[in-house]
CSV table of N, CA and C in Angstrom, one decimal:
chain,number,residue,atom,x,y,z
A,1005,UNK,N,0.5,-1.7,-0.2
A,1005,UNK,CA,-0.4,-0.5,-0.6
A,1005,UNK,C,0.9,1.3,-0.4
A,1006,UNK,N,0.7,2.6,-0.4
A,1006,UNK,CA,0.9,3.3,-0.6
A,1006,UNK,C,0.1,4.5,0.2
A,1007,UNK,N,0.7,5.4,0.8
A,1007,UNK,CA,-0.3,6.0,1.5
A,1007,UNK,C,0.4,8.1,1.6
A,1008,UNK,N,-0.9,8.8,0.6
A,1008,UNK,CA,-0.3,10.0,-0.1
A,1008,UNK,C,0.4,10.4,1.2
A,1009,UNK,N,1.9,11.1,1.4
A,1009,UNK,CA,1.7,12.3,2.3
A,1009,UNK,C,1.5,14.1,1.8
A,1010,UNK,N,0.6,14.7,2.2
A,1010,UNK,CA,0.3,15.7,1.9
A,1010,UNK,C,0.7,17.2,2.8
A,1011,UNK,N,1.3,18.4,1.2
A,1011,UNK,CA,2.1,19.3,1.8
A,1011,UNK,C,1.5,20.4,1.6
A,1012,UNK,N,0.5,20.3,2.7
A,1012,UNK,CA,-0.2,21.4,3.4
A,1012,UNK,C,-0.1,23.1,2.8
A,1013,UNK,N,1.3,23.3,2.5
A,1013,UNK,CA,1.1,24.3,2.0
A,1013,UNK,C,1.3,24.4,0.4
A,1014,UNK,N,1.8,23.7,-0.1
A,1014,UNK,CA,1.6,23.2,-1.1
A,1014,UNK,C,0.3,22.8,-1.9
A,1015,UNK,N,-0.6,22.2,-1.3
A,1015,UNK,CA,-1.9,21.3,-1.7
A,1015,UNK,C,-1.6,20.3,-2.4
A,1016,UNK,N,-0.1,19.9,-2.2
A,1016,UNK,CA,-0.2,18.9,-3.3
A,1016,UNK,C,0.1,18.1,-2.0
A,1017,UNK,N,0.4,16.4,-3.0
A,1017,UNK,CA,0.8,15.1,-2.8
A,1017,UNK,C,3.0,15.2,-3.1
A,1018,UNK,N,3.4,15.7,-1.5
A,1018,UNK,CA,5.0,16.0,-2.1
A,1018,UNK,C,5.4,13.7,-2.0
A,1019,UNK,N,5.1,13.5,-1.0
A,1019,UNK,CA,5.7,12.2,-1.3
A,1019,UNK,C,4.4,10.6,-0.7
A,1020,UNK,N,5.0,9.7,-0.9
A,1020,UNK,CA,4.3,8.5,-0.3
A,1020,UNK,C,5.1,7.2,-0.3
A,1021,UNK,N,4.2,6.8,1.6
A,1021,UNK,CA,5.0,6.5,2.2
A,1021,UNK,C,4.8,5.5,2.1
A,1022,UNK,N,5.9,4.1,1.5
A,1022,UNK,CA,6.0,2.3,1.0
A,1022,UNK,C,5.0,1.6,2.7
A,1023,UNK,N,3.5,1.1,2.8
A,1023,UNK,CA,3.4,0.2,3.8
A,1023,UNK,C,2.9,-1.2,3.7
A,1024,UNK,N,4.1,-1.6,4.5
A,1024,UNK,CA,4.0,-3.3,4.5
A,1024,UNK,C,2.6,-3.7,5.2
A,1025,UNK,N,1.9,-4.3,4.7
A,1025,UNK,CA,0.2,-5.4,4.6
A,1025,UNK,C,0.2,-6.6,4.2
A,1026,UNK,N,-0.2,-7.4,4.4
A,1026,UNK,CA,-0.8,-8.7,4.1
A,1026,UNK,C,-1.7,-8.8,4.3
A,1027,UNK,N,-2.3,-10.5,3.4
A,1027,UNK,CA,-4.1,-10.9,4.3
A,1027,UNK,C,-3.6,-12.1,4.3
A,1028,UNK,N,-4.3,-12.2,6.4
A,1028,UNK,CA,-4.1,-13.7,6.3
A,1028,UNK,C,-5.2,-14.4,5.8
A,1029,UNK,N,-4.4,-15.8,5.1
A,1029,UNK,CA,-5.4,-17.3,4.3
A,1029,UNK,C,-7.3,-16.5,4.5
A,1030,UNK,N,-7.5,-16.0,6.0
A,1030,UNK,CA,-9.5,-14.9,6.0
A,1030,UNK,C,-9.8,-13.7,5.1
A,1031,UNK,N,-9.0,-13.1,5.0
A,1031,UNK,CA,-9.1,-12.6,4.4
A,1031,UNK,C,-8.2,-11.0,4.6
A,1032,UNK,N,-8.0,-11.3,6.5
A,1032,UNK,CA,-7.5,-10.4,7.8
A,1032,UNK,C,-6.4,-9.3,6.7
A,1033,UNK,N,-5.5,-8.6,6.8
A,1033,UNK,CA,-4.9,-7.4,6.5
A,1033,UNK,C,-4.0,-8.2,8.4
A,1034,UNK,N,-2.7,-8.8,8.4
A,1034,UNK,CA,-2.0,-8.5,8.9
A,1034,UNK,C,-0.6,-7.4,8.9
A,1035,UNK,N,-0.7,-6.7,10.3
A,1035,UNK,CA,0.5,-5.7,10.3
A,1035,UNK,C,2.1,-5.8,10.3
A,1036,UNK,N,2.2,-4.9,10.0
A,1036,UNK,CA,4.0,-5.5,9.1
A,1036,UNK,C,4.9,-5.5,11.2
A,1037,UNK,N,3.8,-5.7,12.0
A,1037,UNK,CA,4.6,-6.1,13.3
A,1037,UNK,C,4.9,-7.6,13.3
A,1038,UNK,N,2.7,-7.9,13.1
A,1038,UNK,CA,3.0,-9.3,12.2
A,1038,UNK,C,3.8,-9.7,11.8
A,1039,UNK,N,3.7,-9.7,9.7
A,1039,UNK,CA,4.4,-9.9,9.6
A,1039,UNK,C,6.0,-9.6,9.2
A,1040,UNK,N,7.7,-9.1,10.3
A,1040,UNK,CA,8.4,-8.6,10.3
A,1040,UNK,C,8.7,-10.4,12.0
A,1041,UNK,N,7.9,-10.1,12.6
A,1041,UNK,CA,7.7,-10.7,13.8
A,1041,UNK,C,8.0,-12.1,13.4
A,1042,UNK,N,6.7,-12.3,12.4
A,1042,UNK,CA,7.1,-14.2,12.1
A,1042,UNK,C,8.6,-14.5,11.1
A,1043,UNK,N,8.5,-13.0,10.4
A,1043,UNK,CA,9.7,-13.9,9.2
A,1043,UNK,C,11.3,-13.9,10.5
A,1044,UNK,N,11.1,-13.0,11.6
A,1044,UNK,CA,12.7,-13.1,12.1
A,1044,UNK,C,12.5,-14.7,12.9
A,1045,UNK,N,11.3,-14.6,13.3
A,1045,UNK,CA,11.2,-16.1,13.6
A,1045,UNK,C,11.4,-17.4,12.7
A,1046,UNK,N,10.9,-17.1,11.4
A,1046,UNK,CA,11.6,-19.2,10.6
A,1046,UNK,C,12.6,-18.2,9.8
A,1047,UNK,N,13.2,-16.7,10.1
A,1047,UNK,CA,14.7,-17.0,9.7
A,1047,UNK,C,14.5,-16.2,8.2
A,1048,UNK,N,13.8,-15.4,8.1
A,1048,UNK,CA,13.1,-15.1,6.7
A,1048,UNK,C,13.6,-14.0,6.3
A,1049,UNK,N,13.3,-12.9,7.9
A,1049,UNK,CA,13.8,-11.5,7.9
A,1049,UNK,C,14.2,-11.0,6.5
A,1050,UNK,N,16.3,-10.9,6.2
A,1050,UNK,CA,15.6,-10.6,5.3
A,1050,UNK,C,15.8,-10.3,4.5
A,1051,UNK,N,14.4,-11.1,3.7
A,1051,UNK,CA,14.3,-11.9,2.1
A,1051,UNK,C,12.6,-11.8,2.2
A,1052,UNK,N,12.4,-12.0,3.6
A,1052,UNK,CA,11.0,-10.1,3.6
A,1052,UNK,C,11.1,-8.6,3.4
A,1053,UNK,N,11.7,-8.6,4.3
A,1053,UNK,CA,12.4,-6.8,3.6
A,1053,UNK,C,12.7,-7.1,2.4
A,1054,UNK,N,13.3,-7.9,1.0
A,1054,UNK,CA,14.4,-7.4,0.1
A,1054,UNK,C,12.3,-7.5,-0.5
A,1055,UNK,N,11.1,-8.1,-0.8
A,1055,UNK,CA,10.2,-8.5,-0.7
A,1055,UNK,C,9.8,-7.1,-1.1
A,1056,UNK,N,9.6,-6.8,-0.1
A,1056,UNK,CA,8.6,-5.7,1.2
A,1056,UNK,C,9.3,-4.9,0.4
A,1057,UNK,N,9.8,-4.3,-0.3
A,1057,UNK,CA,11.1,-2.9,-0.5
A,1057,UNK,C,10.1,-3.8,-2.2
A,1058,UNK,N,10.6,-4.4,-2.6
A,1058,UNK,CA,10.9,-4.5,-4.2
A,1058,UNK,C,9.5,-4.3,-4.3
A,1059,UNK,N,8.3,-4.6,-4.3
A,1059,UNK,CA,7.0,-4.1,-4.7
A,1059,UNK,C,7.0,-2.9,-3.7
A,1060,UNK,N,7.3,-2.4,-2.9
A,1060,UNK,CA,7.1,-0.6,-2.4
A,1060,UNK,C,7.5,0.0,-4.2
A,1061,UNK,N,8.9,-0.1,-4.4
A,1061,UNK,CA,9.5,0.1,-5.7
A,1061,UNK,C,9.1,-0.1,-6.8
A,1062,UNK,N,8.4,-1.3,-6.8
A,1062,UNK,CA,7.1,-1.6,-8.1
A,1062,UNK,C,6.4,-0.4,-8.4
A,1063,UNK,N,5.2,-0.7,-7.5
A,1063,UNK,CA,4.0,0.6,-7.0
A,1063,UNK,C,4.5,2.2,-7.7
A,1064,UNK,N,5.3,2.0,-6.7
A,1064,UNK,CA,6.2,4.0,-6.7
A,1064,UNK,C,6.1,3.8,-8.7
A,1065,UNK,N,6.9,2.9,-8.6
A,1065,UNK,CA,7.4,3.2,-10.8
A,1065,UNK,C,5.9,3.4,-11.7
A,1066,UNK,N,5.1,3.0,-10.4
A,1066,UNK,CA,3.9,3.5,-11.4
A,1066,UNK,C,2.9,4.6,-11.0
A,1067,UNK,N,3.5,5.6,-10.3
A,1067,UNK,CA,2.6,6.5,-9.9
A,1067,UNK,C,4.3,7.6,-10.5
A,1068,UNK,N,4.8,7.3,-10.7
A,1068,UNK,CA,6.7,8.1,-10.8
A,1068,UNK,C,6.2,8.8,-12.1
A,1069,UNK,N,6.0,8.6,-13.1
A,1069,UNK,CA,5.6,8.4,-14.5
A,1069,UNK,C,4.1,10.1,-14.6
A,1070,UNK,N,3.3,10.1,-13.5
A,1070,UNK,CA,2.1,11.1,-13.3
A,1070,UNK,C,3.2,11.8,-12.3
A,1071,UNK,N,3.8,11.8,-11.5
A,1071,UNK,CA,3.7,13.2,-11.1
A,1071,UNK,C,6.2,13.0,-11.0
A,1072,UNK,N,6.8,13.4,-11.8
A,1072,UNK,CA,8.3,12.9,-11.0
A,1072,UNK,C,8.6,13.9,-10.6
A,1073,UNK,N,8.1,15.2,-9.3
A,1073,UNK,CA,8.3,15.4,-8.7
A,1073,UNK,C,8.2,14.9,-7.0
A,1074,UNK,N,7.1,13.6,-7.1
A,1074,UNK,CA,7.2,12.4,-5.8
A,1074,UNK,C,8.3,11.9,-5.5
A,1075,UNK,N,7.8,11.8,-4.0
A,1075,UNK,CA,9.3,10.9,-3.9
A,1075,UNK,C,7.8,9.8,-2.7
A,1076,UNK,N,9.2,8.2,-2.6
A,1076,UNK,CA,9.1,7.7,-1.9
A,1076,UNK,C,10.3,7.6,-0.5
A,1077,UNK,N,9.0,7.3,0.3
A,1077,UNK,CA,9.9,6.6,2.2
A,1077,UNK,C,9.1,5.2,2.8
A,1078,UNK,N,10.2,4.8,2.3
A,1078,UNK,CA,10.7,3.4,2.6
A,1078,UNK,C,11.2,3.1,4.8
A,1079,UNK,N,10.0,3.3,5.1
A,1079,UNK,CA,10.7,1.9,6.2
A,1079,UNK,C,11.4,0.8,6.3
A,1080,UNK,N,12.0,0.2,7.7
A,1080,UNK,CA,13.2,-0.5,7.1
A,1080,UNK,C,13.4,-0.9,9.0
A,1081,UNK,N,13.8,-2.2,8.9
A,1081,UNK,CA,14.1,-2.7,11.2
A,1081,UNK,C,14.9,-2.2,10.0
A,1082,UNK,N,15.7,-1.6,12.4
A,1082,UNK,CA,17.1,-1.9,12.9
A,1082,UNK,C,18.0,-2.9,12.3
A,1083,UNK,N,17.0,-4.0,13.3
A,1083,UNK,CA,18.0,-5.0,12.4
A,1083,UNK,C,19.0,-5.8,11.0
A,1084,UNK,N,18.6,-4.7,9.9
A,1084,UNK,CA,18.8,-5.4,8.9
A,1084,UNK,C,19.8,-4.2,8.6
A,1085,UNK,N,19.9,-3.1,9.3
A,1085,UNK,CA,20.6,-2.2,8.4
A,1085,UNK,C,22.3,-2.3,9.2
A,1086,UNK,N,22.6,-3.1,9.8
A,1086,UNK,CA,24.0,-3.2,11.1
A,1086,UNK,C,25.6,-3.9,9.8
């Protein structure tokens, strides 16, 4: 999911923030905390994080052509920045 961040002064979307979400088998949206805790427990945190970044960049590319002044924000787990 991409969440728009609007500049009040400029009255336009200046940034989108990538939000990691996942549907469970019952169709319930799982939070980032649930997704990344499960990935860490399974030893797949790096791979799941990479997949989320890839999906965010892919979604952003579809917007980028419409507004080249827009930026993307992606949060990441500090455990991956070491």
